[in-house]
mmCIF file with all atom_site columns, C-alpha atoms in Angstrom:
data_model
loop_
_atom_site.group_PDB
_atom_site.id
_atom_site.type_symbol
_atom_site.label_atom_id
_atom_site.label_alt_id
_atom_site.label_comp_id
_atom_site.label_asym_id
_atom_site.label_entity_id
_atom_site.label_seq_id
_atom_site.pdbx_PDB_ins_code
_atom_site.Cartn_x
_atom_site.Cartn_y
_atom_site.Cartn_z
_atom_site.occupancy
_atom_site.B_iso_or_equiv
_atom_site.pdbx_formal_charge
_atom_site.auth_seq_id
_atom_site.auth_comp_id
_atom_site.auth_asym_id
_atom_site.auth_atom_id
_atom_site.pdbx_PDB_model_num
ATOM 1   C CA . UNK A 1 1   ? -96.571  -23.125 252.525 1.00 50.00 ? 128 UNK A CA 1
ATOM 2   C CA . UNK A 1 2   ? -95.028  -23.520 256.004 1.00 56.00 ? 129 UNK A CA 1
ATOM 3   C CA . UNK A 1 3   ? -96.717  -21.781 258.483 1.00 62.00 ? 130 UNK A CA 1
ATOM 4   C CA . UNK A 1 4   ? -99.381  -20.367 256.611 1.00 77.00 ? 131 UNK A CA 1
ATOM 5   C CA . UNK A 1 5   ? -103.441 -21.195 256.393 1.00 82.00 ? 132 UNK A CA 1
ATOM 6   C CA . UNK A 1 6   ? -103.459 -21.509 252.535 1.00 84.00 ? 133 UNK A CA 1
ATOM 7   C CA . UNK A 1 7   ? -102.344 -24.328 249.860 1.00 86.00 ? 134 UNK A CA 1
ATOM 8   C CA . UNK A 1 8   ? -101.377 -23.789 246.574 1.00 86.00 ? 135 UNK A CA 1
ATOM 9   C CA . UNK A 1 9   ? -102.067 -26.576 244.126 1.00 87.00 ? 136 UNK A CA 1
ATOM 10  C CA . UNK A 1 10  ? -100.694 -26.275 240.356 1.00 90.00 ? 137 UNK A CA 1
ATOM 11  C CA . UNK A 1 11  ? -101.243 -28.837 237.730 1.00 89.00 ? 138 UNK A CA 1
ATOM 12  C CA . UNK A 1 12  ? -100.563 -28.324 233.649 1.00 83.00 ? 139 UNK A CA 1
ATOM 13  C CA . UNK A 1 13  ? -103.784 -26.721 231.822 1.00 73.00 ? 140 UNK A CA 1
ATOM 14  C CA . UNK A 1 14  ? -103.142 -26.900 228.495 1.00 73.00 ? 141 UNK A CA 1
ATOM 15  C CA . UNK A 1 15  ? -100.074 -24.389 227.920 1.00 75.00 ? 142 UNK A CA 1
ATOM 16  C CA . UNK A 1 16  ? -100.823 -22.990 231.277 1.00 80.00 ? 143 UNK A CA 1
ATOM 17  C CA . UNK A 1 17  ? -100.424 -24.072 234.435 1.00 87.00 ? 144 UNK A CA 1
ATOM 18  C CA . UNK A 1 18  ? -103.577 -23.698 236.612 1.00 89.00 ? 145 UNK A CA 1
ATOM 19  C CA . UNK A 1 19  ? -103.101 -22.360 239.916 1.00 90.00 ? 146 UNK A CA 1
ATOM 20  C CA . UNK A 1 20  ? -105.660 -23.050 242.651 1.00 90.00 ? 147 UNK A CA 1
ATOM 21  C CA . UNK A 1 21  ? -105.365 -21.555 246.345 1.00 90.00 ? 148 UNK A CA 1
ATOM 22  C CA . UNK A 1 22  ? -107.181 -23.443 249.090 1.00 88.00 ? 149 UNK A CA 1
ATOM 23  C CA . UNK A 1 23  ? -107.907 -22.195 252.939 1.00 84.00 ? 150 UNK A CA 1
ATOM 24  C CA . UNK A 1 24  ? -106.600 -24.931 255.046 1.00 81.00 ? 151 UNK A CA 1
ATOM 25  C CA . UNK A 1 25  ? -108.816 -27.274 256.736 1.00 76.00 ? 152 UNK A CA 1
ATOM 26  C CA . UNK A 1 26  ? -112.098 -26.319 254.895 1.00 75.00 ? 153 UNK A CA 1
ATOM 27  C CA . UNK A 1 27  ? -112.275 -29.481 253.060 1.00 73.00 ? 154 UNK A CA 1
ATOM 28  C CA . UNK A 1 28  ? -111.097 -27.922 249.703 1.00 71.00 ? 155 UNK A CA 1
ATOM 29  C CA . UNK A 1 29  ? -112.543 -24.814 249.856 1.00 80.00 ? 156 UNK A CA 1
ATOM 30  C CA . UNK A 1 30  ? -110.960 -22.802 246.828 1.00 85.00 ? 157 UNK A CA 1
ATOM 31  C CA . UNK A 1 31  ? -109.994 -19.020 247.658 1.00 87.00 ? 158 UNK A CA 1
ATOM 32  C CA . UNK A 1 32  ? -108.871 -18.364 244.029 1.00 90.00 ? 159 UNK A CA 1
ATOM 33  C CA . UNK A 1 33  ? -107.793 -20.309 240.765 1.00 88.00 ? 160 UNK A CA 1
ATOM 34  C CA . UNK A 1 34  ? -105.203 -18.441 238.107 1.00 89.00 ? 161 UNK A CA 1
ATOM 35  C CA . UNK A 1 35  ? -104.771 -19.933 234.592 1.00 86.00 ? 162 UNK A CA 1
ATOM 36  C CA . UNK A 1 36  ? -101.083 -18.733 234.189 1.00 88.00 ? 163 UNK A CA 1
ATOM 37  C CA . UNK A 1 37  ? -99.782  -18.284 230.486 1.00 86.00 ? 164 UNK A CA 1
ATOM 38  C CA . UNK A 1 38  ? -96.530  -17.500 229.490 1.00 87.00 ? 165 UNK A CA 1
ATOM 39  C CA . UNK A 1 39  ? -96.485  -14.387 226.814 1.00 90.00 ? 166 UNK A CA 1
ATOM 40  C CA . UNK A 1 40  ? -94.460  -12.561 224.889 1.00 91.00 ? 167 UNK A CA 1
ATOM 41  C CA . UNK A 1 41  ? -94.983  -8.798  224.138 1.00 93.00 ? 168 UNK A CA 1
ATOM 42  C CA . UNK A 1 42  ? -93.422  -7.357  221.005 1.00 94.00 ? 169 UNK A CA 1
ATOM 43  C CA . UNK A 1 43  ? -94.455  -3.794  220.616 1.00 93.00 ? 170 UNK A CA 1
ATOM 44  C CA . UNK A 1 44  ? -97.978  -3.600  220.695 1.00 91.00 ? 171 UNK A CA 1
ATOM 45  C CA . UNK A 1 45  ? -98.658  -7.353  220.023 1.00 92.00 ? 172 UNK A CA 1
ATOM 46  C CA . UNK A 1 46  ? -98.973  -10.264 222.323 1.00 91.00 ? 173 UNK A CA 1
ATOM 47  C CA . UNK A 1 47  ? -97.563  -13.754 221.811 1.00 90.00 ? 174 UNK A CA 1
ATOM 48  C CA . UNK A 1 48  ? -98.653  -16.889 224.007 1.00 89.00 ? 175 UNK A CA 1
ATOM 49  C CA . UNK A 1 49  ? -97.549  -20.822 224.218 1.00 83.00 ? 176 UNK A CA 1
ATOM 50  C CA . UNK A 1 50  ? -99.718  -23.278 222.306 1.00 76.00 ? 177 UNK A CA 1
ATOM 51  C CA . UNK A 1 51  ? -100.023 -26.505 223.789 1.00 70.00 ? 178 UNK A CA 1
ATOM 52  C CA . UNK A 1 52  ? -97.484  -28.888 223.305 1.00 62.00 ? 179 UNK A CA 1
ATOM 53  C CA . UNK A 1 53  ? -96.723  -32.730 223.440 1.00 57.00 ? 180 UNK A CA 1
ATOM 54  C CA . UNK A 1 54  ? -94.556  -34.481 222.579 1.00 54.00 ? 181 UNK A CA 1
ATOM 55  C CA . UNK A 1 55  ? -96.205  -37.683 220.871 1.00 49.00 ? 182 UNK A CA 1
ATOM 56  C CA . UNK A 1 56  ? -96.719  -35.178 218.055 1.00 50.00 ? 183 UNK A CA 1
ATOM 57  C CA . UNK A 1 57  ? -94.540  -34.745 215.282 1.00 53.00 ? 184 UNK A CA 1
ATOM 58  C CA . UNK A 1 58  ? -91.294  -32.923 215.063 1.00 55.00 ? 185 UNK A CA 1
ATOM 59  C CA . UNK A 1 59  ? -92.444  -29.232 214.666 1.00 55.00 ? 186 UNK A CA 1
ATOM 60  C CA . UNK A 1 60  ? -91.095  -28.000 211.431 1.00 57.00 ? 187 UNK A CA 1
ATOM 61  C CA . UNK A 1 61  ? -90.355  -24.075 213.274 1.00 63.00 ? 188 UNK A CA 1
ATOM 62  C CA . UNK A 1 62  ? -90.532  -22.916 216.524 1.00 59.00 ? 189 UNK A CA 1
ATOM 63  C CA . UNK A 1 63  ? -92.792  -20.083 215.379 1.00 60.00 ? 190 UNK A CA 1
ATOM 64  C CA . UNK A 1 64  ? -95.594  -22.610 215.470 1.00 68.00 ? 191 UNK A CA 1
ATOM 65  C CA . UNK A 1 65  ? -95.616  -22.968 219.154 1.00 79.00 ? 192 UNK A CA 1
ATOM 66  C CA . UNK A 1 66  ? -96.199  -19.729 219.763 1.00 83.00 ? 193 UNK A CA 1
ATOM 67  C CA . UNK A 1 67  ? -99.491  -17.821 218.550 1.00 85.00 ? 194 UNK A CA 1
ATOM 68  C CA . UNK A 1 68  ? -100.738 -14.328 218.523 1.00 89.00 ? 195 UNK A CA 1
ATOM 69  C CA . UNK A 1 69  ? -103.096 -13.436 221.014 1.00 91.00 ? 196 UNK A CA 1
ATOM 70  C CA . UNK A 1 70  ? -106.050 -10.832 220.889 1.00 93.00 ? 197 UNK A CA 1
ATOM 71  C CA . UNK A 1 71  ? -107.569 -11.575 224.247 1.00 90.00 ? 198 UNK A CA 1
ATOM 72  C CA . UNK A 1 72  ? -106.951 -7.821  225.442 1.00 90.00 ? 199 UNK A CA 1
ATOM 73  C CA . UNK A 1 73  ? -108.334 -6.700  223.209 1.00 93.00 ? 200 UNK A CA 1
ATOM 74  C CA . UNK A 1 74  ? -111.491 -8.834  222.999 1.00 94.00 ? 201 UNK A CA 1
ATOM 75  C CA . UNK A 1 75  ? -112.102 -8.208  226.577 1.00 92.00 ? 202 UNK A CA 1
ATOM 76  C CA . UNK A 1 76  ? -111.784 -4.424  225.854 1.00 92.00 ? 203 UNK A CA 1
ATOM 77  C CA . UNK A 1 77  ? -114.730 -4.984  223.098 1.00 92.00 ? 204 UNK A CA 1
ATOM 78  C CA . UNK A 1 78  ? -117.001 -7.378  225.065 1.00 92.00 ? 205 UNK A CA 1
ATOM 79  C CA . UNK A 1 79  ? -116.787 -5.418  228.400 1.00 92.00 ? 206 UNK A CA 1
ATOM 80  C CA . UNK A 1 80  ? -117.564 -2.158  227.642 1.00 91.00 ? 207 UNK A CA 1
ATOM 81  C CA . UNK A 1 81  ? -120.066 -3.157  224.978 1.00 93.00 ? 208 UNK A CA 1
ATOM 82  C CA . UNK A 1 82  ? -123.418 -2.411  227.172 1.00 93.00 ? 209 UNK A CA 1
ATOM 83  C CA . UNK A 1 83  ? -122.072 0.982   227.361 1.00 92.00 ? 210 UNK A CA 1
ATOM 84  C CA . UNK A 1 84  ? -125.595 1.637   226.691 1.00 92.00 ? 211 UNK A CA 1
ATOM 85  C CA . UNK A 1 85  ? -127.514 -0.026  229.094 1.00 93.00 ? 212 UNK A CA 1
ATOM 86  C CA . UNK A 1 86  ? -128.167 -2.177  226.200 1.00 94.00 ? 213 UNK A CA 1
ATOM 87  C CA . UNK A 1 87  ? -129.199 -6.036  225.805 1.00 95.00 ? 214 UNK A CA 1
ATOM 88  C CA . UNK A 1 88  ? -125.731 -7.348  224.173 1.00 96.00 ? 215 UNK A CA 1
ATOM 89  C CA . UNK A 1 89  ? -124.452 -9.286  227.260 1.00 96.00 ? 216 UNK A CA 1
ATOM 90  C CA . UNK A 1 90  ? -127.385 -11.134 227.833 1.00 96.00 ? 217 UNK A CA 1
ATOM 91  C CA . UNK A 1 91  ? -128.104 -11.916 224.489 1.00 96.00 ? 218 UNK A CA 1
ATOM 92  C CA . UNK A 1 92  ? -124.240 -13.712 224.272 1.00 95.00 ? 219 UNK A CA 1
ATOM 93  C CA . UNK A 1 93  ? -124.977 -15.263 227.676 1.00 95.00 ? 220 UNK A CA 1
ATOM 94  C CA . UNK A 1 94  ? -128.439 -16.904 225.931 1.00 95.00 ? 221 UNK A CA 1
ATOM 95  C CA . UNK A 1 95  ? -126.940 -18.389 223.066 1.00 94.00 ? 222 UNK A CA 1
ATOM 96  C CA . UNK A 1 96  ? -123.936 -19.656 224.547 1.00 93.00 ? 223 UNK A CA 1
ATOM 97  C CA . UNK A 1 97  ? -126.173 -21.422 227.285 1.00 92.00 ? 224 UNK A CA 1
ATOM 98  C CA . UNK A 1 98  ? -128.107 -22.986 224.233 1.00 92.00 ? 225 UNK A CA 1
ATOM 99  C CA . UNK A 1 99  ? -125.064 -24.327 222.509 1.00 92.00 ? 226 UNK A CA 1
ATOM 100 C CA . UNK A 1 100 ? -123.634 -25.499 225.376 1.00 90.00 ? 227 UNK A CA 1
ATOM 101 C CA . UNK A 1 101 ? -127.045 -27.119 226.716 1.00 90.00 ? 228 UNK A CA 1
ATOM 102 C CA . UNK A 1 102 ? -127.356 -28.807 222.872 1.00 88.00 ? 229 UNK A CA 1
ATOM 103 C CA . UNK A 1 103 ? -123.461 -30.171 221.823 1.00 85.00 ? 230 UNK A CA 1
ATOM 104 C CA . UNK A 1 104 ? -124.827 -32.482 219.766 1.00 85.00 ? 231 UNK A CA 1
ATOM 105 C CA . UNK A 1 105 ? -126.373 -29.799 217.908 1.00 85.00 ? 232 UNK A CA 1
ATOM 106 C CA . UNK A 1 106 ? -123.556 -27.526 218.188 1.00 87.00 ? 233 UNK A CA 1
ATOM 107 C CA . UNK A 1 107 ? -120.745 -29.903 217.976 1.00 79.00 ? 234 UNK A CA 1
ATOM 108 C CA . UNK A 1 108 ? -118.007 -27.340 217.098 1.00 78.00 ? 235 UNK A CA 1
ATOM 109 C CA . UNK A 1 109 ? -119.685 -24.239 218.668 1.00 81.00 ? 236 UNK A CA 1
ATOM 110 C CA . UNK A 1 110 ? -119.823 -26.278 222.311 1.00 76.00 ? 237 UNK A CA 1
ATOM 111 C CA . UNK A 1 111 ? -116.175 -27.027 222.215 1.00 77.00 ? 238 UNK A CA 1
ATOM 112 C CA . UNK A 1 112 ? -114.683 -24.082 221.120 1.00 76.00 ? 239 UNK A CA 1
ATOM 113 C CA . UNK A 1 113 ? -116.340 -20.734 222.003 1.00 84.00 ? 240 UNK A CA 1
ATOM 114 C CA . UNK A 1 114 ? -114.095 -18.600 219.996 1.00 89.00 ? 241 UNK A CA 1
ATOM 115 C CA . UNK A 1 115 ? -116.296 -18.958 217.133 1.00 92.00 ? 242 UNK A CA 1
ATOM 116 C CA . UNK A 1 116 ? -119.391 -18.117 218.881 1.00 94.00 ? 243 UNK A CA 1
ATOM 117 C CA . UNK A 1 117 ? -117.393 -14.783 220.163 1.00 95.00 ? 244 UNK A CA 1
ATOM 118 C CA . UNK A 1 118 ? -115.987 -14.136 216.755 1.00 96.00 ? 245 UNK A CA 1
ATOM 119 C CA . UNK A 1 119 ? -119.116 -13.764 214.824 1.00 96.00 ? 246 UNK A CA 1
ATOM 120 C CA . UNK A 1 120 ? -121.025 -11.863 218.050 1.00 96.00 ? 247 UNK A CA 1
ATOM 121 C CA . UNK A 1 121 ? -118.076 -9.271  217.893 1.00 96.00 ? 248 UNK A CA 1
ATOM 122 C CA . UNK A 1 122 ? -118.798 -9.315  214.171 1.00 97.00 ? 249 UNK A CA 1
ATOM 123 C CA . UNK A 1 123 ? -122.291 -9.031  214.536 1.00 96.00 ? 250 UNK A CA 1
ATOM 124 C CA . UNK A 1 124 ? -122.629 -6.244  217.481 1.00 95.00 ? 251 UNK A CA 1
ATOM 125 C CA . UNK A 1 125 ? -119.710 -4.474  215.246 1.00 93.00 ? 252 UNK A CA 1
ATOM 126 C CA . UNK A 1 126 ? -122.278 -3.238  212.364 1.00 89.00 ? 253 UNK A CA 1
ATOM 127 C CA . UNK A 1 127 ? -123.847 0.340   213.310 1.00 78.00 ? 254 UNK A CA 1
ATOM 128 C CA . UNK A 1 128 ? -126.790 1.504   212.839 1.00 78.00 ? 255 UNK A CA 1
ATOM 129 C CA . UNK A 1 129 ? -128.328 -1.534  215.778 1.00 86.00 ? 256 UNK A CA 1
ATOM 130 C CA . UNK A 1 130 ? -130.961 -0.211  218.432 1.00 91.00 ? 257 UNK A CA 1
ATOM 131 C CA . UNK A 1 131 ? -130.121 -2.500  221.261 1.00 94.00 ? 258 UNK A CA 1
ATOM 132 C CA . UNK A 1 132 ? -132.341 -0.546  224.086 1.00 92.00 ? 259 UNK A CA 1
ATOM 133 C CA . UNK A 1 133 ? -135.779 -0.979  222.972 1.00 88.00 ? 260 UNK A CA 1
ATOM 134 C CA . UNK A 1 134 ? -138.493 -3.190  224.393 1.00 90.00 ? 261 UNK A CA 1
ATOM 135 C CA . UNK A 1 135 ? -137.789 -5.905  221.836 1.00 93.00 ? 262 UNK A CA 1
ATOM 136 C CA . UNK A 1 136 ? -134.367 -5.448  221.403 1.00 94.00 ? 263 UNK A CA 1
ATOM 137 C CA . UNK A 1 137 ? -133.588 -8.909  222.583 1.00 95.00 ? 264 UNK A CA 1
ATOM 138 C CA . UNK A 1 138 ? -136.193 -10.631 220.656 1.00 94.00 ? 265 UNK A CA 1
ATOM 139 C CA . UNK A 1 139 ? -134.918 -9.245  217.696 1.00 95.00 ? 266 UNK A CA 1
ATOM 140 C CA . UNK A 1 140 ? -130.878 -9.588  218.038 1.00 96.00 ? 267 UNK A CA 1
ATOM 141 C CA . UNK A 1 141 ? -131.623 -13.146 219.455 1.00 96.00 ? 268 UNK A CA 1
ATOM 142 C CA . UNK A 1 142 ? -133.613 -13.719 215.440 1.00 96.00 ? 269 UNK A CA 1
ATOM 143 C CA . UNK A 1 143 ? -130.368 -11.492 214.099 1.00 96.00 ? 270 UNK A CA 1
ATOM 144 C CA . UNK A 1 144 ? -127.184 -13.099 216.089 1.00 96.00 ? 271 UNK A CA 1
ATOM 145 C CA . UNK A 1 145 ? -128.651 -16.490 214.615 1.00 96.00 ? 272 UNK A CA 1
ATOM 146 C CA . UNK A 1 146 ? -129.251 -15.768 211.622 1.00 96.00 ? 273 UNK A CA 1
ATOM 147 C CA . UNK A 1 147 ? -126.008 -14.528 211.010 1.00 96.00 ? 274 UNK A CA 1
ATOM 148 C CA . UNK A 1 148 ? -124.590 -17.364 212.792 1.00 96.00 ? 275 UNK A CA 1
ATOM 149 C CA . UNK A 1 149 ? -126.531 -19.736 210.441 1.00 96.00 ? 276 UNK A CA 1
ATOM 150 C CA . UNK A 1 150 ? -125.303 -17.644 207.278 1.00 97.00 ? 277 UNK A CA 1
ATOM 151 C CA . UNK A 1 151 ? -121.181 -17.973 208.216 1.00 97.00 ? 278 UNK A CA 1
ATOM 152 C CA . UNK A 1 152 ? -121.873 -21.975 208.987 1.00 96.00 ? 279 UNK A CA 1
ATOM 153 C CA . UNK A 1 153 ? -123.610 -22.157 205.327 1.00 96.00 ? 280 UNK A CA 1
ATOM 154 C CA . UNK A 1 154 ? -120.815 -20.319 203.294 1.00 96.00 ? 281 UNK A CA 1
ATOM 155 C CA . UNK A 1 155 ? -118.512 -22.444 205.214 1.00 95.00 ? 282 UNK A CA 1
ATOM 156 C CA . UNK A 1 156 ? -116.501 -19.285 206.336 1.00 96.00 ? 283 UNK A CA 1
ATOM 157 C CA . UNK A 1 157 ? -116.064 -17.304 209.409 1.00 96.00 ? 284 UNK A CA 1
ATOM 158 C CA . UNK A 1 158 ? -112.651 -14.736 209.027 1.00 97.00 ? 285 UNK A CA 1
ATOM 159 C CA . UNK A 1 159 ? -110.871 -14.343 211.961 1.00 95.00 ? 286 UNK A CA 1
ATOM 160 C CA . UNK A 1 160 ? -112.083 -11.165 213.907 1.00 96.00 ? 287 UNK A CA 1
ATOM 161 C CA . UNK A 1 161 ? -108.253 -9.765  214.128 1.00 95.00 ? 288 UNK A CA 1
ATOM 162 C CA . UNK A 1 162 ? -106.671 -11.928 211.015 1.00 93.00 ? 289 UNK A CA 1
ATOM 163 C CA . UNK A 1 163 ? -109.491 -12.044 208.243 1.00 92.00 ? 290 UNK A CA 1
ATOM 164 C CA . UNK A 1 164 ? -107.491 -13.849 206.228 1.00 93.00 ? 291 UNK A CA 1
ATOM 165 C CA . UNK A 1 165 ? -108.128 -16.702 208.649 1.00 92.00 ? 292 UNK A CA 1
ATOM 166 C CA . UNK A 1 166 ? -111.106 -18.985 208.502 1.00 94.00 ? 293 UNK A CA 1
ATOM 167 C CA . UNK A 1 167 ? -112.315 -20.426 212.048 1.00 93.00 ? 294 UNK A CA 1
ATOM 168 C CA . UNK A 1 168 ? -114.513 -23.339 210.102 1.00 93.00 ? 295 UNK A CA 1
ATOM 169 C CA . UNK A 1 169 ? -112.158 -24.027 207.939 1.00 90.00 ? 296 UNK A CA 1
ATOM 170 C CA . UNK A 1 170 ? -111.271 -27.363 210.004 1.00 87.00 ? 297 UNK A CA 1
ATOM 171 C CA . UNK A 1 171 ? -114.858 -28.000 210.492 1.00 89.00 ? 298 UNK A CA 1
ATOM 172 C CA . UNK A 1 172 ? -116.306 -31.299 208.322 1.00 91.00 ? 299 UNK A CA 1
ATOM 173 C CA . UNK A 1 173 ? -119.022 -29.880 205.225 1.00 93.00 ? 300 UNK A CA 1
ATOM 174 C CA . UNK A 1 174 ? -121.534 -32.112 207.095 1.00 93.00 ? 301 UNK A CA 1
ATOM 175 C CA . UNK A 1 175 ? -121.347 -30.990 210.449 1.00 92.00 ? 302 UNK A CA 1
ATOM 176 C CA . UNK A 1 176 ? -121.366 -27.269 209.018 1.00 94.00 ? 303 UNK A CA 1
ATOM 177 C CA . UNK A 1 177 ? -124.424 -28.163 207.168 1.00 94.00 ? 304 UNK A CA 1
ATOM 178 C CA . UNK A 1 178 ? -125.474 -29.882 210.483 1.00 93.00 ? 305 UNK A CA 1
ATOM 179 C CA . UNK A 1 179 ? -125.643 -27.050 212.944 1.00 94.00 ? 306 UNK A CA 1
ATOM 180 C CA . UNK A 1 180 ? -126.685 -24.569 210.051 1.00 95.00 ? 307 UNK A CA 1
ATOM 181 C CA . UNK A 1 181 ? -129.780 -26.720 209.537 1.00 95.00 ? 308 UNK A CA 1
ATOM 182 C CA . UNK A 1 182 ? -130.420 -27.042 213.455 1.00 94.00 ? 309 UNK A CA 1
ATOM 183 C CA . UNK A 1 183 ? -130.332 -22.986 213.273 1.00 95.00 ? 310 UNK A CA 1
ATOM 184 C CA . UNK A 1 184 ? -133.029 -22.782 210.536 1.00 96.00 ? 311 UNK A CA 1
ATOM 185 C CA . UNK A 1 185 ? -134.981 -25.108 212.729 1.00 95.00 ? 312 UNK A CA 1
ATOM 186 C CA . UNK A 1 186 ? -134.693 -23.044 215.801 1.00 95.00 ? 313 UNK A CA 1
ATOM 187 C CA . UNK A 1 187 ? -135.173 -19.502 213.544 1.00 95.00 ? 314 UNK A CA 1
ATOM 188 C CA . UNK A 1 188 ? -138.339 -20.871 211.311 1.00 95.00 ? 315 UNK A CA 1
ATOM 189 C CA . UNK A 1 189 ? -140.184 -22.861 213.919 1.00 94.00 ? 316 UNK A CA 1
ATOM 190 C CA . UNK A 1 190 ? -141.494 -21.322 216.815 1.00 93.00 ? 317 UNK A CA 1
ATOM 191 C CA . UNK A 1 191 ? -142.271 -24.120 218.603 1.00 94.00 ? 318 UNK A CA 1
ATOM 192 C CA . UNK A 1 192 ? -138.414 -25.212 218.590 1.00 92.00 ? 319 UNK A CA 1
ATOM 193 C CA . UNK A 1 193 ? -137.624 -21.656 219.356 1.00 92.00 ? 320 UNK A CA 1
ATOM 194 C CA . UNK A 1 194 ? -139.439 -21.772 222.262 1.00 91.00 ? 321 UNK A CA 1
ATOM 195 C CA . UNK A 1 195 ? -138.331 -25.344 223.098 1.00 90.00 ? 322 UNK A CA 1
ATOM 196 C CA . UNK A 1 196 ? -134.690 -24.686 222.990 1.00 88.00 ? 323 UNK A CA 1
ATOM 197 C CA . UNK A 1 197 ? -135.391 -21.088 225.487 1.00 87.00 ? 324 UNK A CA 1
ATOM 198 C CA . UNK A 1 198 ? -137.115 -23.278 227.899 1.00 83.00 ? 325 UNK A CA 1
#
């Protein structure tokens, strides 16, 4: 921008274009960085760009480039969810930090969050959970995973929004079986446990 002490930089992301704003003469220093997606609204739903390419087949419709989007409406649930003063942020921080720290445990989990988030909204969803007492953590930490290791065994996770949708379903048997086992591991042995925390 002429005259100005900032530079914009955009480059493709994906079906977004990231946007990065630097300060001028402070060897790269970025101010702020925008993933901008184009989206549809149609009443109360939301409609954004998949990615794209064309070294891919011919797509059959044009309704395939475009998905639904619940991201609204996930942030509503996962914001506010501590409402309570309770231990539910921390205990998604934790266990994402583990999968990501272990991808070859977590092979699917470390690429694609969305299941992780999916069964957590699942999970902190049921009522009846005390999430403010003094081993609260401990024990959603045991819980979360062991309900993580029960959708990776039936092979099945429903979409939180569409449960007519399965997130594993493109997910190998094996490497199901995989990071289901490496859960029993980490829930039966406390010396793995322990390991994996460290």
């Amino acid at each position: 921008m002429v005259g100005s002490d900032i530079c914009l930089v955009a480059r493709d992301h994906g079906p977004a274009v990231q946007l990065d704003i630097f300060r001028k003469g402070t060897h790269g220093e970025r101010l702020l960085s925008a993933d901008l997606v184009p989206c549809f609204q149609v009443g109360p739903h939301y409609y954004v760009a998949k990615t794209y390419t064309t070294w891919r087949r011919s797509v059959s419709s044009p309704d395939l480039l475009w998905r639904q989007s619940f991201s609204l409406k996930e942030k509503e649930i996962l914001e506010y969810m501590d409402r309570d003063h309770g231990c539910r942020h921390e205990l998604l921080r934790i266990v994402k930090t583990i999968v990501k720290r272990h991808p070859e445990s977590f092979k699917k989990l470390a690429k694609d969050s969305y299941c992780l988030k999916t069964a957590f909204m699942y999970y902190i969803g049921k009522g009846g959970q005390n999430w403010l007492g003094d081993n609260a953590l401990g024990e959603h930490f045991l819980g979360f995973l062991g309900e993580l290791q029960s959708y990776l065994e039936r092979g099945n996770l429903p979409h939180y929004w569409l449960p007519g949708v399965d997130l594993l379903d493109d997910i190998g048997r094996r490497v199901l079986v995989q990071m289901a086992n490496r859960l029993k591991k980490i829930l039966n042995n406390e010396l793995v446990r322990n390991k994996i925390l460290a």
